[in-house]
């Protein structure tokens, strides 16, 4: 599929494919090296999950716009990818014309986000932002914002340290965050948690 898509894209006027990658690590490394205008990313790329890969690409190449290709349009995945800053989400059933149009749209940098998903998923994404994090995840992140360690958070909530780590990992994935402070800031901006002051602790 990747080879066929590359041939189709290379045939488009004004479009140059600077590289392709078979796993998330290679994709991030290639983006860091080439600084492409647009990355077309398969949501099921081997390696890191898609939100993490998007966040890493943006960290190494902030100007790169990321478009997602997926077989699924579940609202939770879509929310986490939107939080990570994608510029578009296309189902793999999209025509090549739709893919090319999305790439040109992302390249123009007008800030629009293209979502080719079902009405049901879009309604859930728009209508239930507070459901992005579970109640327990919000509790963990609120305590993390106070610079408590994993052990201290576990003690407060009656959880093991391993469980706290798992919750934080899930939070990072859902929010497309790369650190605790990043997760806290994104959650506060999205009104998912409320904190009096964000502590830049570990």
Coordinates of N, CA and C in Angstrom, one line a residue, residues 58-169:
X58 N 6.3 16.4 16.0 CA 6.2 17.8 16.2 C 7.3 18.3 17.0
X59 N 7.8 17.5 18.0 CA 8.9 18.0 18.8 C 10.2 18.2 18.0
X60 N 10.4 17.3 17.0 CA 11.6 17.4 16.2 C 11.4 18.3 14.9
X61 N 10.2 18.4 14.5 CA 9.9 19.2 13.3 C 8.6 20.0 13.5
X62 N 8.6 21.1 14.3 CA 7.4 21.7 14.7 C 6.5 22.2 13.5
X63 N 7.1 22.5 12.4 CA 6.3 23.1 11.3 C 5.6 22.0 10.5
X64 N 6.0 20.7 10.7 CA 5.4 19.6 9.9 C 4.0 19.4 10.3
X65 N 3.1 19.3 9.3 CA 1.7 19.0 9.5 C 1.5 17.5 9.3
X66 N 0.7 16.9 10.2 CA 0.5 15.4 10.1 C -0.9 15.1 9.8
X67 N -1.1 14.3 8.8 CA -2.4 13.7 8.4 C -2.4 12.2 8.7
X68 N -3.5 11.8 9.3 CA -3.6 10.4 9.7 C -4.5 9.6 8.7
X69 N -4.0 8.4 8.4 CA -4.8 7.4 7.6 C -5.2 6.3 8.6
X70 N -6.5 6.0 8.6 CA -6.9 5.0 9.5 C -8.1 4.1 9.0
X71 N -8.2 2.9 9.5 CA -9.3 2.1 9.2 C -10.5 2.4 10.1
X72 N -10.2 3.1 11.2 CA -11.2 3.3 12.3 C -11.4 4.8 12.5
X73 N -12.6 5.1 13.1 CA -12.8 6.5 13.4 C -13.5 6.7 14.8
X74 N -13.0 5.8 15.7 CA -13.5 5.9 17.1 C -13.2 7.2 17.7
X75 N -14.2 7.8 18.5 CA -14.0 9.1 19.1 C -12.8 9.3 20.1
X76 N -12.5 8.2 20.9 CA -11.4 8.3 21.8 C -10.1 8.5 21.1
X77 N -9.9 7.7 20.1 CA -8.6 7.8 19.3 C -8.6 9.1 18.6
X78 N -9.7 9.6 18.1 CA -9.8 10.8 17.4 C -9.5 12.0 18.3
X79 N -10.0 11.9 19.5 CA -9.7 13.0 20.5 C -8.2 13.1 20.8
X80 N -7.6 11.9 21.0 CA -6.2 11.9 21.4 C -5.3 12.4 20.3
X81 N -5.7 12.1 19.1 CA -4.9 12.6 17.9 C -5.1 14.1 17.7
X82 N -6.3 14.6 17.9 CA -6.6 16.0 17.8 C -5.8 16.8 18.9
X83 N -5.8 16.2 20.1 CA -5.0 16.8 21.1 C -3.5 16.8 20.8
X84 N -3.1 15.9 20.0 CA -1.7 15.8 19.6 C -1.4 16.8 18.5
X85 N -2.4 17.4 17.9 CA -2.2 18.4 16.9 C -2.2 18.0 15.5
X86 N -2.9 16.9 15.1 CA -3.0 16.5 13.7 C -3.7 17.6 12.9
X87 N -3.5 17.6 11.6 CA -4.2 18.5 10.7 C -5.3 17.8 9.9
X88 N -5.3 16.5 10.0 CA -6.4 15.8 9.2 C -6.4 14.3 9.6
X89 N -7.6 13.8 9.5 CA -7.9 12.4 9.8 C -8.7 11.8 8.7
X90 N -8.1 10.9 7.9 CA -8.8 10.3 6.7 C -8.9 8.8 6.9
X91 N -10.1 8.2 6.5 CA -10.2 6.8 6.5 C -9.5 6.3 5.3
X92 N -9.1 5.0 5.4 CA -8.3 4.4 4.3 C -9.2 4.2 3.0
X93 N -10.5 4.3 3.2 CA -11.4 4.2 2.1 C -11.5 5.5 1.3
X94 N -10.8 6.5 1.7 CA -10.7 7.8 1.0 C -10.1 7.6 -0.4
X95 N -10.6 8.3 -1.4 CA -10.0 8.3 -2.7 C -8.7 9.0 -2.7
X96 N -7.9 8.7 -3.8 CA -6.6 9.4 -3.9 C -6.8 10.9 -4.0
X97 N -7.9 11.3 -4.7 CA -8.2 12.7 -4.9 C -8.4 13.4 -3.5
X98 N -9.1 12.7 -2.6 CA -9.3 13.2 -1.3 C -8.0 13.3 -0.5
X99 N -7.2 12.3 -0.6 CA -5.9 12.3 0.1 C -5.0 13.5 -0.4
X100 N -5.0 13.7 -1.8 CA -4.2 14.7 -2.3 C -4.7 16.1 -1.9
X101 N -6.0 16.2 -1.9 CA -6.7 17.5 -1.5 C -6.3 17.8 0.0
X102 N -6.3 16.8 0.8 CA -6.0 17.0 2.2 C -4.5 17.4 2.4
X103 N -3.6 16.8 1.6 CA -2.2 17.2 1.7 C -2.0 18.7 1.3
X104 N -2.7 19.1 0.2 CA -2.6 20.5 -0.3 C -3.2 21.4 0.8
X105 N -4.3 21.0 1.4 CA -4.9 21.8 2.4 C -4.0 22.0 3.6
X106 N -3.4 20.9 4.1 CA -2.4 21.0 5.2 C -1.2 21.8 4.9
X107 N -0.8 21.8 3.6 CA 0.4 22.5 3.2 C 0.1 24.0 3.2
X108 N -1.1 24.4 2.9 CA -1.4 25.9 2.8 C -1.3 26.6 4.2
X109 N -1.4 25.8 5.3 CA -1.2 26.4 6.6 C -2.3 27.3 7.0
X110 N -3.6 27.1 6.7 CA -4.7 28.0 7.0 C -5.3 27.6 8.4
X111 N -4.8 26.6 9.0 CA -5.2 26.2 10.4 C -6.4 25.3 10.4
X112 N -7.0 25.0 9.2 CA -8.2 24.1 9.2 C -7.8 22.7 9.5
X113 N -8.7 21.9 10.1 CA -8.4 20.5 10.4 C -9.5 19.7 9.6
X114 N -9.0 18.8 8.8 CA -9.9 18.0 8.0 C -10.2 16.7 8.7
X115 N -11.5 16.4 8.9 CA -11.9 15.2 9.5 C -12.9 14.4 8.6
X116 N -12.4 13.4 8.0 CA -13.3 12.5 7.2 C -13.7 11.3 8.0
X117 N -14.7 11.5 8.9 CA -15.1 10.5 9.8 C -16.6 10.5 9.9
X118 N -17.2 9.5 10.5 CA -18.6 9.4 10.6 C -19.2 10.5 11.5
X119 N -20.5 10.8 11.2 CA -21.2 11.8 12.0 C -21.2 11.4 13.5
X120 N -21.4 10.1 13.8 CA -21.5 9.7 15.1 C -20.2 10.0 15.9
X121 N -19.1 9.6 15.3 CA -17.8 9.9 16.0 C -17.6 11.4 16.2
X122 N -17.9 12.2 15.2 CA -17.7 13.6 15.3 C -18.6 14.2 16.4
X123 N -19.8 13.7 16.5 CA -20.7 14.2 17.5 C -20.2 13.9 18.9
X124 N -19.6 12.7 19.1 CA -19.0 12.4 20.4 C -17.8 13.2 20.7
X125 N -17.0 13.4 19.7 CA -15.8 14.3 19.9 C -16.1 15.7 20.3
X126 N -17.1 16.2 19.6 CA -17.5 17.6 19.8 C -18.3 17.7 21.1
X127 N -19.1 16.7 21.4 CA -20.1 16.8 22.5 C -19.6 16.4 23.9
X128 N -18.6 15.5 24.0 CA -18.2 15.0 25.2 C -16.7 15.1 25.5
X129 N -16.2 16.3 25.5 CA -14.7 16.4 25.7 C -14.3 16.0 27.1
X130 N -15.2 16.1 28.1 CA -14.9 15.8 29.5 C -14.7 14.3 29.6
X131 N -15.1 13.5 28.7 CA -15.0 12.0 28.8 C -13.6 11.6 28.3
X132 N -12.8 12.5 27.8 CA -11.5 12.1 27.3 C -10.7 11.4 28.4
X133 N -10.7 11.9 29.6 CA -10.0 11.3 30.7 C -11.0 10.7 31.7
X134 N -10.7 9.6 32.2 CA -11.6 9.0 33.2 C -11.4 9.8 34.5
X135 N -12.4 9.6 35.5 CA -12.3 10.2 36.8 C -11.0 10.0 37.5
X136 N -10.6 8.7 37.4 CA -9.3 8.3 38.1 C -8.1 9.0 37.4
X137 N -8.1 9.1 36.1 CA -7.0 9.7 35.4 C -7.0 11.2 35.7
X138 N -8.1 11.8 35.9 CA -8.1 13.3 36.3 C -7.6 13.4 37.7
X139 N -7.9 12.5 38.6 CA -7.4 12.6 40.0 C -5.9 12.4 40.0
X140 N -5.4 11.5 39.2 CA -3.9 11.2 39.1 C -3.2 12.5 38.5
X141 N -3.8 13.0 37.5 CA -3.1 14.2 36.9 C -3.2 15.4 37.7
X142 N -4.3 15.6 38.5 CA -4.4 16.7 39.4 C -3.3 16.7 40.4
X143 N -3.1 15.5 41.0 CA -2.0 15.3 42.0 C -0.6 15.5 41.3
X144 N -0.5 15.0 40.1 CA 0.8 15.2 39.4 C 1.1 16.7 39.2
X145 N 0.1 17.5 39.0 CA 0.2 18.9 38.9 C 0.8 19.6 40.1
X146 N 0.6 18.9 41.3 CA 1.1 19.4 42.5 C 2.5 18.9 42.8
X147 N 3.1 18.3 41.8 CA 4.5 17.8 41.9 C 4.7 16.6 42.8
X148 N 3.6 15.8 43.1 CA 3.7 14.6 43.9 C 4.4 13.5 43.0
X149 N 5.1 12.7 43.7 CA 5.8 11.6 43.0 C 4.7 10.5 42.8
X150 N 5.1 9.5 41.9 CA 4.2 8.4 41.7 C 3.8 7.7 43.0
X151 N 4.8 7.5 43.9 CA 4.5 6.8 45.1 C 3.6 7.6 46.0
X152 N 3.8 9.0 46.0 CA 2.9 9.8 46.8 C 1.5 9.8 46.2
X153 N 1.4 9.8 44.9 CA 0.0 9.8 44.3 C -0.7 8.5 44.6
X154 N 0.1 7.4 44.5 CA -0.5 6.1 44.9 C -1.0 6.0 46.3
X155 N -0.2 6.6 47.2 CA -0.6 6.6 48.6 C -1.8 7.4 48.9
X156 N -2.0 8.6 48.2 CA -3.2 9.4 48.3 C -4.4 8.7 47.8
X157 N -4.2 8.0 46.7 CA -5.4 7.4 46.0 C -5.6 5.9 46.3
X158 N -4.7 5.3 47.1 CA -4.8 3.9 47.4 C -4.4 3.0 46.2
X159 N -3.4 3.4 45.4 CA -3.0 2.7 44.2 C -1.6 2.3 44.4
X160 N -1.2 1.3 43.6 CA 0.2 0.9 43.6 C 0.9 1.9 42.6
X161 N 2.3 2.0 42.8 CA 3.0 2.8 41.9 C 2.9 2.4 40.4
X162 N 2.9 1.1 40.2 CA 2.7 0.6 38.8 C 1.4 1.0 38.2
X163 N 0.3 1.1 39.0 CA -1.0 1.5 38.5 C -0.9 3.0 38.2
X164 N -0.3 3.8 39.0 CA -0.2 5.2 38.8 C 0.6 5.4 37.5
X165 N 1.7 4.7 37.3 CA 2.4 4.8 36.0 C 1.6 4.5 34.8
X166 N 0.7 3.4 34.9 CA -0.1 3.0 33.8 C -1.1 4.1 33.5
X167 N -1.7 4.7 34.6 CA -2.6 5.8 34.4 C -2.0 7.0 33.7
X168 N -0.7 7.3 34.1 CA 0.0 8.5 33.5 C 0.3 8.2 32.0
X169 N 0.7 6.9 31.7 CA 1.0 6.5 30.3 C -0.3 6.7 29.5

